[in-house]
Short mmCIF file of C-alpha atoms in Angstrom, two decimals:
data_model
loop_
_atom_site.label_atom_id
_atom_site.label_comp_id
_atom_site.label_asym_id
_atom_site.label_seq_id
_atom_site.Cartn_x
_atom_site.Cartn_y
_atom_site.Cartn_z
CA UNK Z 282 3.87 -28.77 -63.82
CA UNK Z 283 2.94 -25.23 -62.99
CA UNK Z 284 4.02 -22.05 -64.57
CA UNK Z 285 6.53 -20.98 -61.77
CA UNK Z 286 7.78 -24.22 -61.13
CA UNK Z 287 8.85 -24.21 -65.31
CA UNK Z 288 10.30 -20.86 -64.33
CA UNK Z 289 12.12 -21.54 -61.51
CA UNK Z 290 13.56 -24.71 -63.00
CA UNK Z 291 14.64 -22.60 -65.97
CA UNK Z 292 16.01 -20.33 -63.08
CA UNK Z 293 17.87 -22.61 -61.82
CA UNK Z 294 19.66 -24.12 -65.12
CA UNK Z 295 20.15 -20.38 -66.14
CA UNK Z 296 22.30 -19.67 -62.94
CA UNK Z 297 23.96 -23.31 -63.37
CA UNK Z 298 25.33 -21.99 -66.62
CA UNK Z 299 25.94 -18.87 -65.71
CA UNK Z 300 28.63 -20.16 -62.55
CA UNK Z 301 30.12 -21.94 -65.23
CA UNK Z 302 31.47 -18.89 -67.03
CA UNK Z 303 32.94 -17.54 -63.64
CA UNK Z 304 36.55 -17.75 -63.60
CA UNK Z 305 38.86 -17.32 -61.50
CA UNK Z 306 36.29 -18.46 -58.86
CA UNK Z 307 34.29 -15.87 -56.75
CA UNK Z 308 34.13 -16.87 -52.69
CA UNK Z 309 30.90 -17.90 -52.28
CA UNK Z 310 28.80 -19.42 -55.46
CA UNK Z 311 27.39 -16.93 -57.92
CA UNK Z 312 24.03 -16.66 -56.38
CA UNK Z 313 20.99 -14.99 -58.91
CA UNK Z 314 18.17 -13.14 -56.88
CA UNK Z 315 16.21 -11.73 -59.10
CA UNK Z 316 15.59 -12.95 -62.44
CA UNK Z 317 12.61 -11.28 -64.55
CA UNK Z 318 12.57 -12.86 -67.61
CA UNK Z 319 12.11 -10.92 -70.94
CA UNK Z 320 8.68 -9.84 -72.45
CA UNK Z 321 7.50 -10.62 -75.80
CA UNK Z 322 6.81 -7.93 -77.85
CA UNK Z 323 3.29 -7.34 -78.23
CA UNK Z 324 3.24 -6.29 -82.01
CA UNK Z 325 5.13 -9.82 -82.84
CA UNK Z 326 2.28 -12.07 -81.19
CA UNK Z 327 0.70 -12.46 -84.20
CA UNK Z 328 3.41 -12.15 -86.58
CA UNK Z 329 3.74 -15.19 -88.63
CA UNK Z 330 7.69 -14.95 -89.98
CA UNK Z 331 10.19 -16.76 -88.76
CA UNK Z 332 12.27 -13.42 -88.44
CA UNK Z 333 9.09 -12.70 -84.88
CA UNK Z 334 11.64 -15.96 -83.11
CA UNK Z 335 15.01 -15.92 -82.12
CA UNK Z 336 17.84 -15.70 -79.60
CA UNK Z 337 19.09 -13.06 -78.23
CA UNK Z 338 22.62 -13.27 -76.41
CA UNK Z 339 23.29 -10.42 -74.26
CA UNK Z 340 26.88 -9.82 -72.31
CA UNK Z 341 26.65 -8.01 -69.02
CA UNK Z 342 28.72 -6.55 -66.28
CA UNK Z 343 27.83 -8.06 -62.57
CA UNK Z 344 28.76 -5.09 -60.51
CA UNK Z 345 30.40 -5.68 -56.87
CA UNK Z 346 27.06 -4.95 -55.64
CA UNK Z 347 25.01 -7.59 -57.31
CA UNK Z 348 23.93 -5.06 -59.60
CA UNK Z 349 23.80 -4.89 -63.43
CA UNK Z 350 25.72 -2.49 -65.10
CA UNK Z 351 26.92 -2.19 -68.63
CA UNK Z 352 24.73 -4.67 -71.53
CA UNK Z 353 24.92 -5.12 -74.95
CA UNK Z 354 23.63 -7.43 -77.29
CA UNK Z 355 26.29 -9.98 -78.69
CA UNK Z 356 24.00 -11.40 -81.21
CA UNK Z 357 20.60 -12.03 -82.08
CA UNK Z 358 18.40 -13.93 -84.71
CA UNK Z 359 15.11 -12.58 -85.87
CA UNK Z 360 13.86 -8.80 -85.19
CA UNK Z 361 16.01 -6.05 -83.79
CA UNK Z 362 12.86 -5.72 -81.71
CA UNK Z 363 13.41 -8.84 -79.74
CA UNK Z 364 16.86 -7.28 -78.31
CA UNK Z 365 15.06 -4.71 -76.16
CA UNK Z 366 13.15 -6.89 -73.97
CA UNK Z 367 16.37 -9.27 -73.64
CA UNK Z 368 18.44 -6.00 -72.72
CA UNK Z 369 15.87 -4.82 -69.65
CA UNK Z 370 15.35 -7.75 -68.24
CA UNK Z 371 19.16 -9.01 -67.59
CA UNK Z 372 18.87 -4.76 -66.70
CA UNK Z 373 16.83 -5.90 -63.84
CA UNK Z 374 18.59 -8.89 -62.53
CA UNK Z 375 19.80 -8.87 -59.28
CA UNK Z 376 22.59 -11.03 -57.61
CA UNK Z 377 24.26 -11.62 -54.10
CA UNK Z 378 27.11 -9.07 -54.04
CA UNK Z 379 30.68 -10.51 -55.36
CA UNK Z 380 33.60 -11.10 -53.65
CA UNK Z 381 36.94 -12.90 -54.78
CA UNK Z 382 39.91 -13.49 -52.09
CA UNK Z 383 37.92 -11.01 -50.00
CA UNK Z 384 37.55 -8.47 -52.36
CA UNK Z 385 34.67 -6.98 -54.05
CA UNK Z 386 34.68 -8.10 -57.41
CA UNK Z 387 32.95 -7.35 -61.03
CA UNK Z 388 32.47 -10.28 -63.62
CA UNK Z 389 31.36 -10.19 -67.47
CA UNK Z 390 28.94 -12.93 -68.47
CA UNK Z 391 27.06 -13.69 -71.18
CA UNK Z 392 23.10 -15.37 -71.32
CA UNK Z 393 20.96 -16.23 -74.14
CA UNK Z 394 17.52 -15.94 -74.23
CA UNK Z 395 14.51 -17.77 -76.56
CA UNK Z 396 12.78 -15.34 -77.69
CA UNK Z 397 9.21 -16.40 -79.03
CA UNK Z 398 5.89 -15.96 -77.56
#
């Protein structure tokens, strides 16, 4: 199995459990466009403590547009560092714009990443 094919499965089980946090339902299924995925830190590659891992759980606003508006970071385990990356890539997501009953409509999701090289 190929590097994007692991990345567009985990893609596709990231928007699967992403859907499931939509409620009351949207119009048409939550749909995820764009999905860069986080970037390492580069000073942690070779960082042996277990503190250079963790997850990072970051809540953001899906704006009517399909655009991401406000983050934060929920919680994390390991470095403070490993927050960043989490926080500019779900900064960079894009989804199909949101309707409910016709109207545009915002939602408030949460995603965790793995953080680890």
């Amino acid at each position: 199995m190929t590097e994007s094919h692991v990345t567009s499965f985990r893609q596709k089980e990231d928007v699967q459990l992403l859907r499931q946090q939509v409620s009351p339902p949207l119009d048409t299924p939550l749909t995820l466009l764009e999905a860069p995925l986080p970037r390492y830190p580069s000073f942690l590659l070779n960082d042996p403590s277990p503190k250079a891992r963790g997850d990072v759980t970051v809540s953001f606003e899906i704006m009517p547009s399909g655009l991401v508006g406000t983050t934060r970071v929920v919680s994390g385990t390991g470095e403070d560092a490993l927050h960043k990356p989490a926080i500019d890539a779900v900064r960079r997501w894009k989804f199909a714009p949101l309707l409910r009953n016709g109207e545009p409509a915002r939602l408030v999701l949460q995603h965790t990443f793995r953080m680890e090289p």
